[in-house]
Amino acid sequence: MDAATLTKPAVLILLGPPGAGKGTQARLLEQKFGLVQLSTGDLLRAAVKAGTEAGLQAKAVMEAGDLVSDEIVIAILRDRLGEPDVARGVILDGFPRTTVQAEALDALLASTGQKINAAISLEVDDAAMVSRISGRYTCGDCGEGYHDTFKSPDVYGICDKCGSGNMVRRADDKAETVASRLEAYHAQTAPLIAYYGERGVLKTVDAMLAIDDVASAIQQTTAEAIA
Ligand code: ADP
Ligand code: ADP
Ligand code: ZN
């Protein structure tokens, strides 16, 4: 499916606990379908770095592994959705994470006549999530994700995609915050699986498989959902 043949911008949601592989799969979907990855985690980290008002409020919350307020996250997402490059369609990575956010998204899409093509739930167990988070690192220049055990660059310390040697680890990817993030996921985000199930757009994928196998499943689901 060529993105250029889309008549309406597609809206895909990747649901899943921290470390499930949402960011990894969103980047692969971007390349394959020409959609735009929209990660509220990335947008919040950019706001923290830029020292904006929202960033100042979000910093400590993120470091503690809690969820940033719906108000801040919805405002950030609404602004980003208003930018011209998202016109071809978006992959929402890490949003929505609460029922309030899901309802705000529904209202936002209704106001522009859009709908959710699919909410793809990446299913992983808690142990896998912990090992994925603890080995995660990212290219600080292009954002490509890596893992100590599961996804190493061809040359140690050098990004395959852009050649940078600037690899970074997230401040919140440490053992102390993993428990709070998991708790937040189960209490506040997991109910969205039923939310989207009731609306007939839920698809589930076994995300315990290797990256390439998860990618095949997600890409097939996506092709069907945007056809
Ligand atoms: P991960 O991919 O590991 O789940 P993210 O990059 O998506 O991490 O998010 C990092 C942190 O940013 C979260 O732990 C939370 O504090 C905050 N955050 C990101 N997206 C949201 C959201 N939709 N609602 C509330 N907080 C969010
Ligand atoms: P999320 O965005 O859901 O928090 P990421 O895409 O950042 O998750 O993946 C978390 C870590 O696990 C990264 O280091 C990534 O390279 C690795 N990873 C992603 N998918 C898989 C997989 N299917 N098997 C093993 N490791 C994976
Ligand atoms: Zn890079």
PDB file of C-alpha atoms and ligand atoms in Angstrom:
ATOM      1  CA  MET A   1       0.000   0.000   0.000  1.00  0.00           C
ATOM      2  CA  ASP A   2       1.525   3.263  -1.093  1.00  0.00           C
ATOM      3  CA  ALA A   3       0.820   6.160   1.240  1.00  0.00           C
ATOM      4  CA  ALA A   4       0.279   8.351  -1.823  1.00  0.00           C
ATOM      5  CA  THR A   5      -2.838   6.350  -2.667  1.00  0.00           C
ATOM      6  CA  LEU A   6      -4.449   7.089   0.684  1.00  0.00           C
ATOM      7  CA  THR A   7      -7.565   9.148   0.331  1.00  0.00           C
ATOM      8  CA  LYS A   8      -7.762  10.056   4.007  1.00  0.00           C
ATOM      9  CA  PRO A   9      -4.911  10.426   6.444  1.00  0.00           C
ATOM     10  CA  ALA A  10      -4.537   7.231   8.436  1.00  0.00           C
ATOM     11  CA  VAL A  11      -4.485   7.231  12.222  1.00  0.00           C
ATOM     12  CA  LEU A  12      -2.779   4.295  13.892  1.00  0.00           C
ATOM     13  CA  ILE A  13      -2.249   3.860  17.604  1.00  0.00           C
ATOM     14  CA  LEU A  14       0.490   1.695  19.072  1.00  0.00           C
ATOM     15  CA  LEU A  15      -0.530   0.570  22.541  1.00  0.00           C
ATOM     16  CA  GLY A  16       1.743  -1.272  24.912  1.00  0.00           C
ATOM     17  CA  PRO A  17       3.753  -1.063  28.122  1.00  0.00           C
ATOM     18  CA  PRO A  18       7.062   0.811  28.342  1.00  0.00           C
ATOM     19  CA  GLY A  19       9.679  -1.172  26.423  1.00  0.00           C
ATOM     20  CA  ALA A  20       7.164  -3.161  24.359  1.00  0.00           C
ATOM     21  CA  GLY A  21       8.740  -1.942  21.126  1.00  0.00           C
ATOM     22  CA  LYS A  22       6.361   0.887  20.181  1.00  0.00           C
ATOM     23  CA  GLY A  23       9.111   3.296  19.124  1.00  0.00           C
ATOM     24  CA  THR A  24      11.035   0.607  17.239  1.00  0.00           C
ATOM     25  CA  GLN A  25       7.953  -0.456  15.311  1.00  0.00           C
ATOM     26  CA  ALA A  26       6.720   3.107  14.725  1.00  0.00           C
ATOM     27  CA  ARG A  27       9.987   3.972  12.969  1.00  0.00           C
ATOM     28  CA  LEU A  28       9.688   0.902  10.742  1.00  0.00           C
ATOM     29  CA  LEU A  29       6.084   1.838   9.897  1.00  0.00           C
ATOM     30  CA  GLU A  30       7.161   5.370   9.042  1.00  0.00           C
ATOM     31  CA  GLN A  31       9.645   4.069   6.494  1.00  0.00           C
ATOM     32  CA  LYS A  32       7.276   1.522   5.025  1.00  0.00           C
ATOM     33  CA  PHE A  33       4.037   3.518   4.787  1.00  0.00           C
ATOM     34  CA  GLY A  34       5.184   7.139   4.763  1.00  0.00           C
ATOM     35  CA  LEU A  35       3.279   7.891   7.959  1.00  0.00           C
ATOM     36  CA  VAL A  36       4.634  10.204  10.658  1.00  0.00           C
ATOM     37  CA  GLN A  37       5.616   8.840  14.060  1.00  0.00           C
ATOM     38  CA  LEU A  38       4.245  10.966  16.829  1.00  0.00           C
ATOM     39  CA  SER A  39       5.717  10.056  20.208  1.00  0.00           C
ATOM     40  CA  THR A  40       4.475  12.040  23.185  1.00  0.00           C
ATOM     41  CA  GLY A  41       7.531  10.775  25.105  1.00  0.00           C
ATOM     42  CA  ASP A  42       9.817  12.344  22.462  1.00  0.00           C
ATOM     43  CA  LEU A  43       7.758  15.555  22.419  1.00  0.00           C
ATOM     44  CA  LEU A  44       7.923  15.782  26.216  1.00  0.00           C
ATOM     45  CA  ARG A  45      11.683  15.125  26.272  1.00  0.00           C
ATOM     46  CA  ALA A  46      12.111  17.891  23.683  1.00  0.00           C
ATOM     47  CA  ALA A  47      10.033  20.232  25.875  1.00  0.00           C
ATOM     48  CA  VAL A  48      12.176  19.365  28.906  1.00  0.00           C
ATOM     49  CA  LYS A  49      15.339  20.042  26.922  1.00  0.00           C
ATOM     50  CA  ALA A  50      13.992  23.331  25.586  1.00  0.00           C
ATOM     51  CA  GLY A  51      12.980  24.377  29.100  1.00  0.00           C
ATOM     52  CA  THR A  52       9.411  25.299  28.143  1.00  0.00           C
ATOM     53  CA  GLU A  53       6.746  25.744  30.818  1.00  0.00           C
ATOM     54  CA  ALA A  54       5.293  22.290  30.017  1.00  0.00           C
ATOM     55  CA  GLY A  55       8.785  20.790  30.047  1.00  0.00           C
ATOM     56  CA  LEU A  56       9.550  22.243  33.466  1.00  0.00           C
ATOM     57  CA  GLN A  57       6.376  20.703  34.848  1.00  0.00           C
ATOM     58  CA  ALA A  58       6.931  17.347  33.164  1.00  0.00           C
ATOM     59  CA  LYS A  59      10.581  16.749  34.091  1.00  0.00           C
ATOM     60  CA  ALA A  60      10.243  15.463  37.654  1.00  0.00           C
ATOM     61  CA  VAL A  61       7.104  13.486  36.825  1.00  0.00           C
ATOM     62  CA  MET A  62       8.896  11.652  34.004  1.00  0.00           C
ATOM     63  CA  GLU A  63      11.960  10.969  36.118  1.00  0.00           C
ATOM     64  CA  ALA A  64       9.737   9.432  38.795  1.00  0.00           C
ATOM     65  CA  GLY A  65       8.115   7.156  36.200  1.00  0.00           C
ATOM     66  CA  ASP A  66       4.652   8.669  36.617  1.00  0.00           C
ATOM     67  CA  LEU A  67       2.355   9.947  33.896  1.00  0.00           C
ATOM     68  CA  VAL A  68       2.459  13.611  32.943  1.00  0.00           C
ATOM     69  CA  SER A  69      -0.892  15.386  33.348  1.00  0.00           C
ATOM     70  CA  ASP A  70      -3.506  14.840  30.668  1.00  0.00           C
ATOM     71  CA  GLU A  71      -3.759  18.593  30.201  1.00  0.00           C
ATOM     72  CA  ILE A  72      -0.095  19.004  29.249  1.00  0.00           C
ATOM     73  CA  VAL A  73       0.070  15.924  27.055  1.00  0.00           C
ATOM     74  CA  ILE A  74      -3.157  16.675  25.181  1.00  0.00           C
ATOM     75  CA  ALA A  75      -2.009  20.257  24.516  1.00  0.00           C
ATOM     76  CA  ILE A  76       1.346  19.035  23.180  1.00  0.00           C
ATOM     77  CA  LEU A  77      -0.322  16.447  20.953  1.00  0.00           C
ATOM     78  CA  ARG A  78      -2.922  18.900  19.638  1.00  0.00           C
ATOM     79  CA  ASP A  79      -0.184  21.351  18.631  1.00  0.00           C
ATOM     80  CA  ARG A  80       1.807  18.643  16.890  1.00  0.00           C
ATOM     81  CA  LEU A  81      -1.250  17.362  14.985  1.00  0.00           C
ATOM     82  CA  GLY A  82      -1.737  20.864  13.643  1.00  0.00           C
ATOM     83  CA  GLU A  83       1.612  20.852  11.822  1.00  0.00           C
ATOM     84  CA  PRO A  84       1.520  20.293   8.050  1.00  0.00           C
ATOM     85  CA  ASP A  85       3.808  17.230   7.829  1.00  0.00           C
ATOM     86  CA  VAL A  86       1.289  14.982   9.602  1.00  0.00           C
ATOM     87  CA  ALA A  87      -1.215  15.334   6.749  1.00  0.00           C
ATOM     88  CA  ARG A  88      -0.375  11.906   5.297  1.00  0.00           C
ATOM     89  CA  GLY A  89      -1.257  10.172   8.523  1.00  0.00           C
ATOM     90  CA  VAL A  90       0.185   9.406  11.905  1.00  0.00           C
ATOM     91  CA  ILE A  91       1.353   6.605  14.121  1.00  0.00           C
ATOM     92  CA  LEU A  92       0.637   7.566  17.696  1.00  0.00           C
ATOM     93  CA  ASP A  93       3.378   6.075  19.869  1.00  0.00           C
ATOM     94  CA  GLY A  94       2.733   6.375  23.596  1.00  0.00           C
ATOM     95  CA  PHE A  95      -0.533   8.308  23.242  1.00  0.00           C
ATOM     96  CA  PRO A  96      -3.212   7.926  24.486  1.00  0.00           C
ATOM     97  CA  ARG A  97      -2.188   6.563  27.881  1.00  0.00           C
ATOM     98  CA  THR A  98      -5.366   7.333  29.838  1.00  0.00           C
ATOM     99  CA  THR A  99      -9.083   7.201  29.114  1.00  0.00           C
ATOM    100  CA  VAL A 100      -9.232  11.007  29.309  1.00  0.00           C
ATOM    101  CA  GLN A 101      -6.578  11.203  26.569  1.00  0.00           C
ATOM    102  CA  ALA A 102      -8.426   8.630  24.445  1.00  0.00           C
ATOM    103  CA  GLU A 103     -11.631  10.660  24.699  1.00  0.00           C
ATOM    104  CA  ALA A 104      -9.771  13.862  23.837  1.00  0.00           C
ATOM    105  CA  LEU A 105      -8.299  12.157  20.782  1.00  0.00           C
ATOM    106  CA  ASP A 106     -11.744  10.965  19.668  1.00  0.00           C
ATOM    107  CA  ALA A 107     -13.059  14.526  19.960  1.00  0.00           C
ATOM    108  CA  LEU A 108     -10.080  15.958  18.100  1.00  0.00           C
ATOM    109  CA  LEU A 109     -10.422  13.489  15.235  1.00  0.00           C
ATOM    110  CA  ALA A 110     -14.208  13.938  15.077  1.00  0.00           C
ATOM    111  CA  SER A 111     -13.700  17.682  14.615  1.00  0.00           C
ATOM    112  CA  THR A 112     -11.611  17.024  11.486  1.00  0.00           C
ATOM    113  CA  GLY A 113     -13.707  14.122  10.173  1.00  0.00           C
ATOM    114  CA  GLN A 114     -10.980  11.564  10.819  1.00  0.00           C
ATOM    115  CA  LYS A 115     -11.155   8.192  12.484  1.00  0.00           C
ATOM    116  CA  ILE A 116      -8.825   5.678  14.053  1.00  0.00           C
ATOM    117  CA  ASN A 117      -7.893   2.980  11.556  1.00  0.00           C
ATOM    118  CA  ALA A 118      -6.448   0.625  14.163  1.00  0.00           C
ATOM    119  CA  ALA A 119      -5.208   0.517  17.741  1.00  0.00           C
ATOM    120  CA  ILE A 120      -2.491  -2.128  17.715  1.00  0.00           C
ATOM    121  CA  SER A 121      -1.744  -3.605  21.121  1.00  0.00           C
ATOM    122  CA  LEU A 122       1.796  -4.945  21.556  1.00  0.00           C
ATOM    123  CA  GLU A 123       1.560  -7.778  24.038  1.00  0.00           C
ATOM    124  CA  VAL A 124       4.643  -8.492  26.162  1.00  0.00           C
ATOM    125  CA  ASP A 125       5.087  -9.852  29.657  1.00  0.00           C
ATOM    126  CA  ASP A 126       6.452  -7.744  32.508  1.00  0.00           C
ATOM    127  CA  ALA A 127       9.819  -9.547  32.603  1.00  0.00           C
ATOM    128  CA  ALA A 128      10.504  -8.825  28.930  1.00  0.00           C
ATOM    129  CA  MET A 129       9.579  -5.221  29.451  1.00  0.00           C
ATOM    130  CA  VAL A 130      12.134  -4.859  32.242  1.00  0.00           C
ATOM    131  CA  SER A 131      14.957  -6.401  30.209  1.00  0.00           C
ATOM    132  CA  ARG A 132      14.087  -4.318  27.154  1.00  0.00           C
ATOM    133  CA  ILE A 133      14.075  -1.072  29.128  1.00  0.00           C
ATOM    134  CA  SER A 134      17.270  -1.793  31.039  1.00  0.00           C
ATOM    135  CA  GLY A 135      19.268  -2.471  27.849  1.00  0.00           C
ATOM    136  CA  ARG A 136      17.822   0.355  25.782  1.00  0.00           C
ATOM    137  CA  TYR A 137      19.923   3.146  24.263  1.00  0.00           C
ATOM    138  CA  THR A 138      19.327   5.549  21.388  1.00  0.00           C
ATOM    139  CA  CYS A 139      21.270   7.537  18.834  1.00  0.00           C
ATOM    140  CA  GLY A 140      21.205  11.080  20.178  1.00  0.00           C
ATOM    141  CA  ASP A 141      21.409  12.500  16.665  1.00  0.00           C
ATOM    142  CA  CYS A 142      18.860  10.587  14.568  1.00  0.00           C
ATOM    143  CA  GLY A 143      16.809   8.816  17.259  1.00  0.00           C
ATOM    144  CA  GLU A 144      17.448   5.243  16.066  1.00  0.00           C
ATOM    145  CA  GLY A 145      16.870   2.817  18.944  1.00  0.00           C
ATOM    146  CA  TYR A 146      19.305   0.093  20.040  1.00  0.00           C
ATOM    147  CA  HIS A 147      19.595  -2.555  22.737  1.00  0.00           C
ATOM    148  CA  ASP A 148      22.609  -4.031  24.549  1.00  0.00           C
ATOM    149  CA  THR A 149      21.502  -7.587  23.799  1.00  0.00           C
ATOM    150  CA  PHE A 150      18.749  -7.508  21.185  1.00  0.00           C
ATOM    151  CA  LYS A 151      19.786  -4.842  18.698  1.00  0.00           C
ATOM    152  CA  SER A 152      23.419  -3.781  18.450  1.00  0.00           C
ATOM    153  CA  PRO A 153      24.736  -1.513  15.708  1.00  0.00           C
ATOM    154  CA  ASP A 154      27.063  -3.152  13.135  1.00  0.00           C
ATOM    155  CA  VAL A 155      30.025  -1.243  14.593  1.00  0.00           C
ATOM    156  CA  TYR A 156      30.016  -0.941  18.385  1.00  0.00           C
ATOM    157  CA  GLY A 157      29.006   2.561  19.514  1.00  0.00           C
ATOM    158  CA  ILE A 158      28.355   3.870  15.979  1.00  0.00           C
ATOM    159  CA  CYS A 159      24.816   4.449  14.690  1.00  0.00           C
ATOM    160  CA  ASP A 160      23.994   2.307  11.617  1.00  0.00           C
ATOM    161  CA  LYS A 161      21.616   4.959  10.312  1.00  0.00           C
ATOM    162  CA  CYS A 162      23.623   8.192  10.575  1.00  0.00           C
ATOM    163  CA  GLY A 163      27.187   7.269  11.634  1.00  0.00           C
ATOM    164  CA  SER A 164      26.994   9.238  14.880  1.00  0.00           C
ATOM    165  CA  GLY A 165      28.877   8.050  17.965  1.00  0.00           C
ATOM    166  CA  ASN A 166      26.540   9.987  20.250  1.00  0.00           C
ATOM    167  CA  MET A 167      24.602   7.198  21.954  1.00  0.00           C
ATOM    168  CA  VAL A 168      22.394   8.161  24.891  1.00  0.00           C
ATOM    169  CA  ARG A 169      20.441   6.419  27.642  1.00  0.00           C
ATOM    170  CA  ARG A 170      17.242   7.894  29.038  1.00  0.00           C
ATOM    171  CA  ALA A 171      17.228   9.224  32.587  1.00  0.00           C
ATOM    172  CA  ASP A 172      14.058   7.249  33.342  1.00  0.00           C
ATOM    173  CA  ASP A 173      15.348   3.901  32.030  1.00  0.00           C
ATOM    174  CA  LYS A 174      16.735   2.903  35.395  1.00  0.00           C
ATOM    175  CA  ALA A 175      15.670   0.080  37.693  1.00  0.00           C
ATOM    176  CA  GLU A 176      14.089   2.397  40.305  1.00  0.00           C
ATOM    177  CA  THR A 177      11.548   3.893  37.903  1.00  0.00           C
ATOM    178  CA  VAL A 178      10.632   0.751  36.006  1.00  0.00           C
ATOM    179  CA  ALA A 179       8.261  -0.429  38.745  1.00  0.00           C
ATOM    180  CA  SER A 180       6.351   2.884  38.779  1.00  0.00           C
ATOM    181  CA  ARG A 181       6.115   2.941  34.993  1.00  0.00           C
ATOM    182  CA  LEU A 182       4.758  -0.565  34.941  1.00  0.00           C
ATOM    183  CA  GLU A 183       2.267   0.296  37.668  1.00  0.00           C
ATOM    184  CA  ALA A 184       1.121   3.372  35.748  1.00  0.00           C
ATOM    185  CA  TYR A 185       0.714   1.224  32.659  1.00  0.00           C
ATOM    186  CA  HIS A 186      -1.430  -1.416  34.347  1.00  0.00           C
ATOM    187  CA  ALA A 187      -3.573   1.084  36.274  1.00  0.00           C
ATOM    188  CA  GLN A 188      -4.068   3.804  33.675  1.00  0.00           C
ATOM    189  CA  THR A 189      -3.181   2.591  30.181  1.00  0.00           C
ATOM    190  CA  ALA A 190      -4.143  -1.098  30.039  1.00  0.00           C
ATOM    191  CA  PRO A 191      -7.900  -0.203  30.251  1.00  0.00           C
ATOM    192  CA  LEU A 192      -7.522   1.310  26.771  1.00  0.00           C
ATOM    193  CA  ILE A 193      -7.296  -2.206  25.344  1.00  0.00           C
ATOM    194  CA  ALA A 194     -10.961  -2.688  26.263  1.00  0.00           C
ATOM    195  CA  TYR A 195     -11.782   0.892  25.191  1.00  0.00           C
ATOM    196  CA  TYR A 196     -10.602   0.223  21.633  1.00  0.00           C
ATOM    197  CA  GLY A 197     -11.970  -3.328  21.679  1.00  0.00           C
ATOM    198  CA  GLU A 198     -15.446  -1.905  22.282  1.00  0.00           C
ATOM    199  CA  ARG A 199     -14.991   0.477  19.350  1.00  0.00           C
ATOM    200  CA  GLY A 200     -14.033  -2.348  16.984  1.00  0.00           C
ATOM    201  CA  VAL A 201     -10.538  -1.062  16.101  1.00  0.00           C
ATOM    202  CA  LEU A 202      -8.373  -3.196  18.392  1.00  0.00           C
ATOM    203  CA  LYS A 203      -5.718  -5.481  16.880  1.00  0.00           C
ATOM    204  CA  THR A 204      -3.332  -7.498  19.021  1.00  0.00           C
ATOM    205  CA  VAL A 205       0.189  -8.556  18.145  1.00  0.00           C
ATOM    206  CA  ASP A 206       2.524 -10.941  19.972  1.00  0.00           C
ATOM    207  CA  ALA A 207       5.383  -8.566  20.789  1.00  0.00           C
ATOM    208  CA  MET A 208       7.455 -11.248  22.558  1.00  0.00           C
ATOM    209  CA  LEU A 209       8.780 -12.282  19.134  1.00  0.00           C
ATOM    210  CA  ALA A 210      11.966 -10.927  17.543  1.00  0.00           C
ATOM    211  CA  ILE A 211      11.839  -7.368  16.162  1.00  0.00           C
ATOM    212  CA  ASP A 212      11.509  -8.490  12.516  1.00  0.00           C
ATOM    213  CA  ASP A 213       8.689 -10.912  13.278  1.00  0.00           C
ATOM    214  CA  VAL A 214       6.757  -8.313  15.264  1.00  0.00           C
ATOM    215  CA  ALA A 215       7.332  -5.907  12.362  1.00  0.00           C
ATOM    216  CA  SER A 216       5.850  -8.356   9.825  1.00  0.00           C
ATOM    217  CA  ALA A 217       2.728  -8.817  11.933  1.00  0.00           C
ATOM    218  CA  ILE A 218       2.270  -5.089  12.533  1.00  0.00           C
ATOM    219  CA  GLN A 219       2.880  -4.183   8.917  1.00  0.00           C
ATOM    220  CA  GLN A 220       0.311  -6.696   7.719  1.00  0.00           C
ATOM    221  CA  THR A 221      -2.224  -5.384  10.219  1.00  0.00           C
ATOM    222  CA  THR A 222      -1.454  -1.816   9.150  1.00  0.00           C
ATOM    223  CA  ALA A 223      -1.794  -2.569   5.442  1.00  0.00           C
ATOM    224  CA  GLU A 224      -5.253  -4.038   6.102  1.00  0.00           C
ATOM    225  CA  ALA A 225      -6.295  -1.199   8.386  1.00  0.00           C
ATOM    226  CA  ILE A 226      -5.402   1.603   5.971  1.00  0.00           C
ATOM    227  CA  ALA A 227      -6.563  -0.135   2.781  1.00  0.00           C
TER     228      ALA A 227
HETATM  229  P1  ADP B   1       8.182   4.349  26.873  1.00  0.00           P
HETATM  230  O1  ADP B   1       8.272   4.240  25.390  1.00  0.00           O
HETATM  231  O2  ADP B   1       9.346   3.691  27.547  1.00  0.00           O
HETATM  232  O3  ADP B   1       6.881   3.938  27.427  1.00  0.00           O
HETATM  233  P2  ADP B   1       7.802   7.182  26.482  1.00  0.00           P
HETATM  234  O4  ADP B   1       8.951   7.795  25.781  1.00  0.00           O
HETATM  235  O5  ADP B   1       6.585   6.888  25.702  1.00  0.00           O
HETATM  236  O6  ADP B   1       8.353   5.871  27.218  1.00  0.00           O
HETATM  237  O7  ADP B   1       7.377   8.063  27.739  1.00  0.00           O
HETATM  238  C1  ADP B   1       8.304   8.468  28.698  1.00  0.00           C
HETATM  239  C2  ADP B   1       7.581   9.188  29.823  1.00  0.00           C
HETATM  240  O8  ADP B   1       6.942  10.357  29.289  1.00  0.00           O
HETATM  241  C3  ADP B   1       6.470   8.399  30.494  1.00  0.00           C
HETATM  242  O9  ADP B   1       6.951   7.550  31.528  1.00  0.00           O
HETATM  243  C4  ADP B   1       5.578   9.526  31.029  1.00  0.00           C
HETATM  244  O10 ADP B   1       6.138  10.118  32.177  1.00  0.00           O
HETATM  245  C5  ADP B   1       5.672  10.547  29.903  1.00  0.00           C
HETATM  246  N1  ADP B   1       4.618  10.365  28.880  1.00  0.00           N
HETATM  247  C6  ADP B   1       4.794  10.021  27.568  1.00  0.00           C
HETATM  248  N2  ADP B   1       3.623   9.946  26.926  1.00  0.00           N
HETATM  249  C7  ADP B   1       2.667  10.250  27.854  1.00  0.00           C
HETATM  250  C8  ADP B   1       1.243  10.322  27.823  1.00  0.00           C
HETATM  251  N3  ADP B   1       0.553  10.066  26.688  1.00  0.00           N
HETATM  252  N4  ADP B   1       0.613  10.659  28.977  1.00  0.00           N
HETATM  253  C9  ADP B   1       1.283  10.914  30.111  1.00  0.00           C
HETATM  254  N5  ADP B   1       2.610  10.857  30.218  1.00  0.00           N
HETATM  255  C10 ADP B   1       3.316  10.527  29.092  1.00  0.00           C
HETATM  256  P1  ADP B   2       8.829   1.452  23.649  1.00  0.00           P
HETATM  257  O1  ADP B   2       8.830   2.581  22.652  1.00  0.00           O
HETATM  258  O2  ADP B   2       7.575   0.634  23.610  1.00  0.00           O
HETATM  259  O3  ADP B   2       9.163   1.909  25.034  1.00  0.00           O
HETATM  260  P2  ADP B   2      11.284   0.604  22.281  1.00  0.00           P
HETATM  261  O4  ADP B   2      10.875   0.489  20.854  1.00  0.00           O
HETATM  262  O5  ADP B   2      12.112   1.755  22.691  1.00  0.00           O
HETATM  263  O6  ADP B   2       9.989   0.435  23.229  1.00  0.00           O
HETATM  264  O7  ADP B   2      12.045  -0.761  22.653  1.00  0.00           O
HETATM  265  C1  ADP B   2      12.617  -0.934  23.953  1.00  0.00           C
HETATM  266  C2  ADP B   2      13.972  -1.655  23.787  1.00  0.00           C
HETATM  267  O8  ADP B   2      13.758  -3.014  23.400  1.00  0.00           O
HETATM  268  C3  ADP B   2      14.883  -1.049  22.736  1.00  0.00           C
HETATM  269  O9  ADP B   2      16.206  -1.137  23.215  1.00  0.00           O
HETATM  270  C4  ADP B   2      14.654  -1.931  21.504  1.00  0.00           C
HETATM  271  O10 ADP B   2      15.832  -2.009  20.701  1.00  0.00           O
HETATM  272  C5  ADP B   2      14.334  -3.279  22.126  1.00  0.00           C
HETATM  273  N1  ADP B   2      13.302  -4.042  21.398  1.00  0.00           N
HETATM  274  C6  ADP B   2      12.227  -3.549  20.738  1.00  0.00           C
HETATM  275  N2  ADP B   2      11.484  -4.560  20.214  1.00  0.00           N
HETATM  276  C7  ADP B   2      12.107  -5.714  20.572  1.00  0.00           C
HETATM  277  C8  ADP B   2      11.832  -7.111  20.350  1.00  0.00           C
HETATM  278  N3  ADP B   2      10.756  -7.494  19.640  1.00  0.00           N
HETATM  279  N4  ADP B   2      12.697  -8.018  20.864  1.00  0.00           N
HETATM  280  C9  ADP B   2      13.766  -7.609  21.589  1.00  0.00           C
HETATM  281  N5  ADP B   2      14.084  -6.318  21.830  1.00  0.00           N
HETATM  282  C10 ADP B   2      13.262  -5.385  21.334  1.00  0.00           C
HETATM  283 ZN    ZN B   3      21.874   7.902  14.289  1.00  0.00          ZN
END
